[in-house]
Amino acid sequence: MNKLMIQGGTRLDGEIRISGAKNAVLPILAGTLLADGPAIVENVPHLHDVTTTVELLGCMGVQVIIDEKLSIEVDVSTIENYVAPYHLVKTMRSSILVLGPLLARFGQAEVSLPGGCAIGSRPVNLHIKGLQDMGADIEVKNGYIHARCKRLRGARLVLDMVTVTGTENLMMAATLADGVTIIENAAREPEVVDLANFLIAMGAKIIGAGSDTITIEGVEKLRGTRYRVLPDRIETGTYLLAAAITGGRVKLKDTTPSLLDSVLDKLRDAGAHLQTGPDWIELDMKGCRPKSVNVRTAPYPAFPTDMQAQFAALNTIADGTATIIETVFENRFMHVQELQRMGADIEVEGNTAIIRGTDKLTAAPVMATDLRASASLILAGLVAEGETEVQRIYHIDRGYEIIEEKLSLLGANIRRIPA
Ligand code: UD1
């Protein structure tokens, strides 16, 4: 199995480009199933989760052409079946995003039920209930969601919890439903807005994406389109923290600073000097040790759970004591035990971690347990004394494009050891 070796202690300094957003490209690729003609998606990051999505579409007989210039063309006219098999869904939970589009366009879908995952039980009950409220007949049997309908009908859907992929699944399903669907307590994440913009470009009638009420008027058909995916705000935040934790400087291009308000506020609190333009952010720590910052995760526009582990890493070497409260997922402190092995002083009680900053971390072999946890271990490795070995990095390849190359461009001493 591949691993990353990181020699800590280099202050990062340089410029890199941010890739397209993982959490936008996955629903958009699922959304191409709704189009009556070829859809071209641009600014697609080279990620393992994208490969899995392409494989999933391919399994259904959909034609997918990958262009080396980061674009993917999807032509659904050759579709042969409506099945998302277990072996793909178990490696990528967001495969569930094909359920709404398949049902709305073809009146049937068989999608493996995603199991639990490292960060909590993560049920999909709200996806299922919303589709049932739109008239779908759904049965869970042999580990699969079997869904059927004639034409879905518009409905008022009040989500019990704010769910990102749940909102996306239901919004996609509603685009071809008969009548108007109103999704209340909808997720407001920028990736939901990006998906809505993609669907609108295909002819969907959607208003309110980005607010907690989304209204969709169903149409008969959607057409193919060409669409550019928005930049990855979590990748952006992760590289800002990489510079901050090392006391360094970084300029990130092709990103959107306005999507990171809560993260940038925390970085300013940590002592970072930030400058932004329309599509770039520059962070400079001017060689200083970061100050501890308290974090409480919640749905957008509050602080993102996908940045929690990285801020945990920052706080391990910060000046002061920080409290981190995780309110979105039930078990998202898997990185804590690994950080402790590097000398971090962290106490966890329930959904709260108390982190006392220490002067230094020391290198250790550590194991990545999920995507963002992996990022936090790499950040810790950048400042630890000695050479840190991060194992199980397939998690990181799911969501960060060529992370070791980008960090090397910033001066980090990092290399991948192939299996
Ligand atoms: C998405 C993101 C993920 C991010 C998360 C929260 C993608 C592909 N992934 O995941 O990176 O960490 O949002 O910002 O976009 N829940 C239920 N029932 C449901 C659905 C969700 O109880 O039917 C709960 C979950 O267990 C969790 C909470 O709602 O506690 C939020 O989860 P959700 O927003 O659905 O996360 P994902 O969409 O899976």
Coordinates of C-alpha atoms and ligand atoms in Angstrom, one line a residue:
M1 CA 0.0 0.0 0.0
N2 CA 1.3 3.5 -0.9
K3 CA 2.4 5.7 1.9
L4 CA 3.7 9.3 2.3
M5 CA 6.9 10.2 4.0
I6 CA 7.2 13.7 5.3
Q7 CA 10.3 15.3 6.8
G8 CA 8.9 18.0 9.0
G9 CA 10.4 21.4 9.7
T10 CA 10.2 23.3 6.4
R11 CA 8.4 26.6 6.4
L12 CA 6.2 26.5 3.3
D13 CA 6.4 29.3 0.7
G14 CA 5.0 29.4 -2.8
E15 CA 2.0 29.5 -5.1
I16 CA -0.3 26.7 -6.3
R17 CA -3.5 26.3 -8.2
I18 CA -6.7 25.0 -6.5
S19 CA -8.6 22.1 -8.3
G20 CA -12.3 21.8 -9.0
A21 CA -14.4 20.9 -5.9
K22 CA -14.8 17.2 -5.2
N23 CA -18.2 17.7 -3.5
A24 CA -19.5 19.6 -6.5
V25 CA -18.2 17.4 -9.3
L26 CA -19.7 14.2 -7.7
P27 CA -23.3 15.4 -7.7
I28 CA -22.8 17.1 -11.1
L29 CA -21.6 13.9 -12.7
A30 CA -24.6 12.1 -11.1
G31 CA -26.8 14.9 -12.5
T32 CA -25.6 14.2 -16.1
L33 CA -28.0 11.2 -15.9
L34 CA -30.8 13.6 -16.2
A35 CA -29.7 15.1 -19.5
D36 CA -31.2 14.2 -22.9
G37 CA -28.0 15.0 -24.7
P38 CA -24.2 14.9 -24.0
A39 CA -23.1 16.9 -21.0
I40 CA -19.5 18.2 -20.6
V41 CA -18.2 18.9 -17.2
E42 CA -15.0 21.0 -16.9
N43 CA -12.4 21.7 -14.2
V44 CA -12.8 18.1 -13.0
P45 CA -10.2 17.2 -10.4
H46 CA -8.2 14.0 -10.9
L47 CA -9.4 12.2 -7.8
H48 CA -10.1 8.6 -6.9
D49 CA -13.8 9.5 -6.1
V50 CA -14.2 10.9 -9.7
T51 CA -12.7 7.6 -11.1
T52 CA -15.2 5.7 -9.0
T53 CA -18.1 7.8 -10.3
V54 CA -16.9 7.3 -13.9
E55 CA -16.8 3.6 -13.2
L56 CA -20.3 3.7 -11.7
L57 CA -21.7 5.4 -14.8
G58 CA -19.8 3.0 -17.0
C59 CA -21.3 0.0 -15.2
M60 CA -24.7 1.3 -16.2
G61 CA -23.7 1.4 -19.9
V62 CA -23.3 5.2 -19.9
Q63 CA -20.6 6.5 -22.3
V64 CA -18.0 8.6 -20.5
I65 CA -15.1 10.3 -22.4
I66 CA -12.3 11.7 -20.3
D67 CA -10.3 14.5 -21.8
E68 CA -6.8 15.2 -20.6
K69 CA -7.7 18.9 -20.1
L70 CA -9.7 18.0 -17.0
S71 CA -13.1 17.7 -18.7
I72 CA -15.5 14.7 -18.8
E73 CA -18.2 14.2 -21.4
V74 CA -21.1 12.0 -20.4
D75 CA -23.6 10.5 -22.9
V76 CA -26.5 8.7 -21.2
S77 CA -28.2 7.5 -24.4
T78 CA -26.5 4.1 -24.2
I79 CA -27.7 3.3 -20.6
E80 CA -28.5 -0.4 -20.1
N81 CA -29.3 -0.7 -16.4
Y82 CA -30.1 1.4 -13.4
V83 CA -27.9 -0.3 -10.7
A84 CA -25.3 1.1 -8.4
P85 CA -23.6 -2.0 -7.1
Y86 CA -22.3 -2.6 -3.6
H87 CA -18.6 -2.9 -4.5
L88 CA -18.7 0.8 -5.7
V89 CA -21.1 2.3 -3.2
K90 CA -19.1 0.8 -0.3
T91 CA -15.9 2.7 -1.4
M92 CA -17.8 5.9 -2.1
R93 CA -21.0 6.8 -0.2
S94 CA -21.8 9.6 -2.5
S95 CA -22.8 7.0 -5.1
I96 CA -26.2 7.4 -3.5
L97 CA -26.5 10.6 -5.6
V98 CA -27.5 8.5 -8.7
L99 CA -30.7 7.5 -6.9
G100 CA -32.7 10.7 -7.5
P101 CA -31.7 11.2 -11.1
L102 CA -32.2 7.5 -12.1
L103 CA -35.7 7.5 -10.6
A104 CA -36.7 10.8 -12.0
R105 CA -35.5 10.0 -15.6
F106 CA -36.0 6.3 -15.9
G107 CA -38.6 5.5 -13.3
Q108 CA -36.4 2.9 -11.6
A109 CA -33.1 2.5 -9.6
E110 CA -31.4 -0.1 -7.6
V111 CA -28.7 1.4 -5.4
S112 CA -26.8 -0.4 -2.7
L113 CA -27.4 0.9 0.7
P114 CA -24.1 2.6 1.9
G115 CA -23.0 1.0 5.2
G116 CA -21.6 2.8 8.2
C117 CA -18.4 4.7 7.8
A118 CA -15.4 5.7 9.9
I119 CA -17.0 9.0 10.9
G120 CA -20.4 7.8 12.0
S121 CA -23.5 5.8 11.0
R122 CA -24.5 8.2 8.2
P123 CA -28.0 7.0 7.3
V124 CA -29.8 8.0 4.0
N125 CA -33.3 7.9 5.5
L126 CA -34.0 11.5 4.5
H127 CA -33.1 10.8 0.8
I128 CA -35.5 7.8 0.8
K129 CA -38.3 9.6 2.7
G130 CA -38.2 12.6 0.3
L131 CA -38.4 10.4 -2.7
Q132 CA -41.3 8.5 -1.2
D133 CA -43.1 11.8 -0.5
M134 CA -42.7 12.5 -4.2
G135 CA -44.5 9.2 -5.0
A136 CA -41.7 6.7 -5.3
D137 CA -42.3 3.1 -4.3
I138 CA -39.2 2.2 -2.3
E139 CA -38.2 -1.1 -0.7
V140 CA -35.0 -2.0 1.0
K141 CA -34.1 -5.6 0.3
N142 CA -30.9 -7.6 0.3
G143 CA -28.8 -4.5 1.1
Y144 CA -30.2 -2.6 -1.8
I145 CA -32.7 0.3 -2.2
H146 CA -35.1 -0.8 -4.9
A147 CA -37.0 2.3 -6.1
R148 CA -39.8 2.5 -8.8
C149 CA -42.2 5.2 -9.9
K150 CA -44.2 6.3 -12.9
R151 CA -43.4 10.0 -12.9
L152 CA -42.4 11.6 -9.6
R153 CA -44.7 14.4 -8.4
G154 CA -43.8 17.7 -6.8
A155 CA -44.1 17.8 -3.0
R156 CA -43.3 20.0 0.0
L157 CA -40.3 18.3 1.7
V158 CA -39.3 19.4 5.1
L159 CA -35.9 17.9 6.0
D160 CA -35.5 16.9 9.6
M161 CA -31.7 17.6 9.4
V162 CA -29.6 19.6 7.1
T163 CA -28.2 17.1 4.7
V164 CA -26.0 18.1 1.7
T165 CA -26.3 15.0 -0.5
G166 CA -29.9 14.5 0.6
T167 CA -30.8 18.1 -0.6
E168 CA -28.9 17.4 -3.8
N169 CA -30.6 14.0 -4.5
L170 CA -34.0 15.5 -4.0
M171 CA -33.3 18.6 -6.0
M172 CA -32.2 16.5 -8.9
A173 CA -35.2 14.2 -8.6
A174 CA -37.5 17.2 -8.6
T175 CA -36.2 18.7 -11.8
L176 CA -38.2 16.2 -13.9
A177 CA -41.1 15.7 -11.5
D178 CA -44.7 16.7 -12.3
G179 CA -45.3 20.0 -10.5
V180 CA -43.5 22.1 -8.0
T181 CA -41.3 20.7 -5.2
I182 CA -40.3 22.9 -2.2
I183 CA -37.3 21.6 -0.1
E184 CA -37.3 23.3 3.3
N185 CA -34.4 23.2 5.7
A186 CA -32.2 22.6 2.6
A187 CA -28.4 22.6 2.8
R188 CA -26.9 25.9 1.8
E189 CA -23.5 24.6 0.8
P190 CA -21.8 26.3 -2.2
E191 CA -21.7 22.8 -3.9
V192 CA -25.5 22.7 -3.7
V193 CA -25.6 26.0 -5.5
D194 CA -23.1 24.8 -8.1
L195 CA -25.2 21.7 -8.8
A196 CA -28.3 23.9 -9.1
N197 CA -26.5 26.1 -11.6
F198 CA -25.5 23.1 -13.6
L199 CA -29.1 21.8 -13.6
I200 CA -30.4 25.3 -14.6
A201 CA -27.9 25.3 -17.5
M202 CA -29.6 22.0 -18.6
G203 CA -33.0 23.7 -18.5
A204 CA -34.1 23.1 -15.0
K205 CA -36.3 25.6 -13.2
I206 CA -34.8 26.1 -9.7
I207 CA -34.9 29.1 -7.4
G208 CA -33.5 29.6 -3.9
A209 CA -30.4 27.4 -4.0
G210 CA -28.0 28.7 -1.4
S211 CA -31.0 29.6 1.0
D212 CA -32.8 27.1 3.2
T213 CA -35.8 26.9 0.9
I214 CA -35.3 25.6 -2.7
T215 CA -38.2 25.6 -5.1
I216 CA -38.1 23.4 -8.2
E217 CA -40.7 23.4 -10.9
G218 CA -40.5 20.1 -12.8
V219 CA -39.9 20.2 -16.6
E220 CA -40.4 17.4 -19.2
K221 CA -36.8 17.2 -20.3
L222 CA -33.3 18.5 -19.6
R223 CA -30.7 19.0 -22.3
G224 CA -27.0 18.5 -22.3
T225 CA -24.7 21.4 -21.5
R226 CA -21.1 22.4 -20.8
Y227 CA -20.4 23.4 -17.2
R228 CA -17.3 24.4 -15.2
V229 CA -17.1 23.1 -11.6
L230 CA -16.4 25.6 -8.9
P231 CA -13.1 25.5 -6.9
D232 CA -12.6 23.3 -3.9
R233 CA -13.0 25.3 -0.8
I234 CA -11.8 22.5 1.5
E235 CA -8.7 21.9 -0.6
T236 CA -8.2 25.7 -0.4
G237 CA -8.6 25.7 3.4
T238 CA -6.3 22.7 3.8
Y239 CA -3.4 24.4 2.0
L240 CA -3.9 27.6 3.9
L241 CA -3.5 25.6 7.1
A242 CA -0.4 23.9 5.7
A243 CA 1.2 27.3 5.4
A244 CA -0.1 28.5 8.7
I245 CA 1.0 25.4 10.7
T246 CA 4.6 25.9 9.4
G247 CA 4.6 29.6 10.0
G248 CA 4.9 30.1 6.2
R249 CA 3.3 31.8 3.3
V250 CA 1.1 30.6 0.4
K251 CA -0.7 32.1 -2.5
L252 CA -3.6 30.0 -3.8
K253 CA -4.9 30.7 -7.3
D254 CA -8.1 29.7 -9.1
T255 CA -10.1 29.7 -5.9
T256 CA -13.1 31.6 -4.4
P257 CA -12.3 33.4 -1.1
S258 CA -16.0 34.3 -0.5
L259 CA -16.7 30.6 0.0
L260 CA -14.4 30.4 3.0
D261 CA -15.5 33.2 5.3
S262 CA -15.8 31.2 8.5
V263 CA -12.4 29.5 7.8
L264 CA -10.6 32.8 7.0
D265 CA -12.0 34.3 10.2
K266 CA -10.5 31.5 12.2
L267 CA -7.2 31.9 10.4
R268 CA -7.1 35.6 11.2
D269 CA -7.8 34.7 14.9
A270 CA -4.8 32.3 14.7
G271 CA -2.6 35.2 13.7
A272 CA -2.5 34.8 9.9
H273 CA -2.2 37.8 7.6
L274 CA -4.6 37.3 4.7
Q275 CA -5.1 39.1 1.5
T276 CA -7.7 38.2 -1.1
G277 CA -8.6 39.0 -4.7
P278 CA -11.6 37.8 -6.7
D279 CA -9.9 34.4 -7.4
W280 CA -6.9 34.2 -5.1
I281 CA -6.0 34.1 -1.4
E282 CA -2.6 34.8 0.1
L283 CA -1.8 33.8 3.7
D284 CA 1.4 34.8 5.5
M285 CA 2.2 33.8 9.1
K286 CA 5.5 35.8 8.9
G287 CA 7.3 33.0 10.7
C288 CA 5.0 33.2 13.8
R289 CA 3.6 30.3 15.8
P290 CA -0.2 30.2 15.4
K291 CA -2.5 31.1 18.3
S292 CA -5.1 28.5 19.5
V293 CA -8.6 28.9 17.9
N294 CA -11.9 27.4 19.1
V295 CA -14.0 25.7 16.4
R296 CA -17.6 24.6 16.4
T297 CA -18.7 22.8 13.2
A298 CA -22.1 23.2 11.7
P299 CA -23.8 23.4 8.3
Y300 CA -22.7 26.2 5.8
P301 CA -22.2 29.1 6.2
A302 CA -20.9 28.1 9.7
F303 CA -17.6 26.4 10.1
P304 CA -17.3 23.2 7.9
T305 CA -16.9 19.8 9.5
D306 CA -14.5 19.0 6.6
M307 CA -12.0 21.5 8.0
Q308 CA -12.3 20.3 11.6
A309 CA -9.4 17.8 11.6
Q310 CA -7.0 20.3 9.9
F311 CA -7.8 22.9 12.6
A312 CA -7.2 20.1 15.2
A313 CA -3.7 19.6 13.8
L314 CA -3.0 23.4 13.8
N315 CA -4.1 23.6 17.5
T316 CA -1.7 20.9 18.5
I317 CA 1.2 23.2 18.1
A318 CA -0.6 26.5 18.7
D319 CA 0.0 28.9 21.6
G320 CA -2.8 28.2 24.1
T321 CA -5.7 25.8 24.6
A322 CA -8.5 25.3 22.1
T323 CA -11.9 23.6 22.2
I324 CA -13.2 21.9 19.1
I325 CA -16.9 20.9 19.0
E326 CA -18.1 18.6 16.3
T327 CA -21.9 18.8 15.8
V328 CA -22.3 17.3 12.3
F329 CA -20.9 13.8 12.6
E330 CA -21.0 11.6 15.6
N331 CA -17.5 10.1 15.4
R332 CA -15.2 12.5 13.7
F333 CA -12.2 12.5 16.0
M334 CA -10.4 9.5 14.5
H335 CA -7.4 11.7 13.9
V336 CA -7.0 12.5 17.6
Q337 CA -5.4 9.1 18.6
E338 CA -2.9 9.4 15.7
L339 CA -2.0 13.0 16.6
Q340 CA -1.5 11.9 20.2
R341 CA 1.0 9.4 18.9
M342 CA 2.9 12.4 17.6
G343 CA 2.9 14.0 21.0
A344 CA -0.3 16.1 20.8
D345 CA -2.0 16.9 24.1
I346 CA -5.7 16.2 23.3
E347 CA -8.6 15.2 25.5
V348 CA -11.9 14.0 23.9
E349 CA -15.2 13.9 25.7
G350 CA -18.3 13.2 23.6
N351 CA -18.3 15.6 20.7
T352 CA -15.7 17.9 22.2
A353 CA -11.9 17.9 22.0
I354 CA -9.7 20.0 24.2
I355 CA -6.3 20.6 22.7
R356 CA -3.4 22.1 24.6
G357 CA -0.8 23.4 22.2
T358 CA 2.7 22.0 22.6
D359 CA 6.0 23.4 21.4
K360 CA 6.7 20.5 19.1
L361 CA 5.3 17.3 17.6
T362 CA 7.5 14.3 17.0
A363 CA 7.4 12.1 13.9
A364 CA 5.7 8.7 14.1
P365 CA 4.2 6.1 11.8
V366 CA 0.5 7.1 11.6
M367 CA -2.5 5.7 9.9
A368 CA -5.1 7.7 7.9
T369 CA -8.7 6.7 8.8
D370 CA -10.7 9.0 6.6
L371 CA -10.2 11.7 4.0
R372 CA -10.0 14.8 6.2
A373 CA -8.3 12.9 9.0
S374 CA -5.5 12.1 6.5
A375 CA -5.1 15.7 5.7
S376 CA -4.7 16.6 9.4
L377 CA -1.9 13.9 9.8
I378 CA -0.1 15.3 6.8
L379 CA -0.3 18.8 8.3
A380 CA 1.1 17.5 11.6
G381 CA 3.9 15.8 9.7
L382 CA 4.9 19.1 8.1
V383 CA 5.8 20.5 11.5
A384 CA 6.9 17.4 13.4
E385 CA 10.5 16.8 14.3
G386 CA 11.7 13.9 12.1
E387 CA 10.2 11.8 9.4
T388 CA 6.5 11.0 9.6
E389 CA 5.1 8.0 7.7
V390 CA 1.4 8.3 6.8
Q391 CA -0.1 5.0 5.9
R392 CA -3.4 4.1 4.2
I393 CA -3.2 7.2 2.0
Y394 CA -5.9 5.9 -0.4
H395 CA -8.2 8.0 1.7
I396 CA -6.3 11.2 0.7
D397 CA -6.3 10.2 -3.0
R398 CA -10.1 10.2 -2.8
G399 CA -10.3 13.9 -2.3
Y400 CA -6.9 15.7 -2.8
E401 CA -5.4 16.0 -6.3
I402 CA -1.6 15.2 -6.3
I403 CA -1.2 16.4 -2.7
E404 CA 2.5 15.5 -2.5
E405 CA 3.2 17.4 -5.7
K406 CA 1.4 20.5 -4.6
L407 CA 3.0 20.5 -1.2
S408 CA 6.4 20.0 -2.8
L409 CA 5.8 23.0 -5.0
L410 CA 5.5 24.9 -1.7
G411 CA 8.8 23.6 -0.5
A412 CA 7.6 20.7 1.7
N413 CA 9.8 17.6 2.0
I414 CA 7.3 15.0 1.1
R415 CA 7.4 11.9 -1.1
R416 CA 5.2 9.0 -2.0
I417 CA 6.5 5.5 -1.5
P418 CA 4.7 3.1 -3.8
A419 CA 3.6 -0.2 -2.5
Ligands
UD1_1 C1 -21.5 15.9 2.6 C2 -20.1 16.0 2.0 C3 -19.1 15.7 3.1 C4 -19.4 16.7 4.3 C5 -20.9 16.6 4.8 C6 -21.2 17.6 5.8 C7 -20.4 15.3 -0.3 C8 -20.1 14.3 -1.3 N1 -20.0 15.0 1.0 O1 -21.7 14.5 3.0 O2 -17.8 16.0 2.6 O3 -18.6 16.3 5.4 O4 -21.7 16.8 3.6 O5 -20.9 18.9 5.4 O6 -20.9 16.4 -0.6 N2 -28.1 12.4 7.9 C9 -29.2 11.7 8.4 N3 -30.0 11.1 7.4 C10 -29.9 11.3 6.1 C11 -28.8 12.1 5.6 C12 -27.9 12.7 6.6 O7 -29.4 11.5 9.6 O8 -30.7 10.8 5.3 C13 -27.2 13.0 8.9 C14 -25.8 12.5 8.8 O9 -25.6 11.2 9.5 C15 -24.9 13.6 9.4 C16 -25.7 14.8 9.0 O10 -27.0 14.4 8.6 O11 -24.9 13.5 10.8 C17 -25.1 15.6 7.8 O12 -24.8 14.7 6.8 P1 -24.9 15.1 5.3 O13 -25.0 16.5 5.1 O14 -26.0 14.2 4.6 O15 -23.5 14.6 4.7 P2 -23.2 14.0 3.3 O16 -24.1 14.6 2.3 O17 -23.1 12.5 3.3

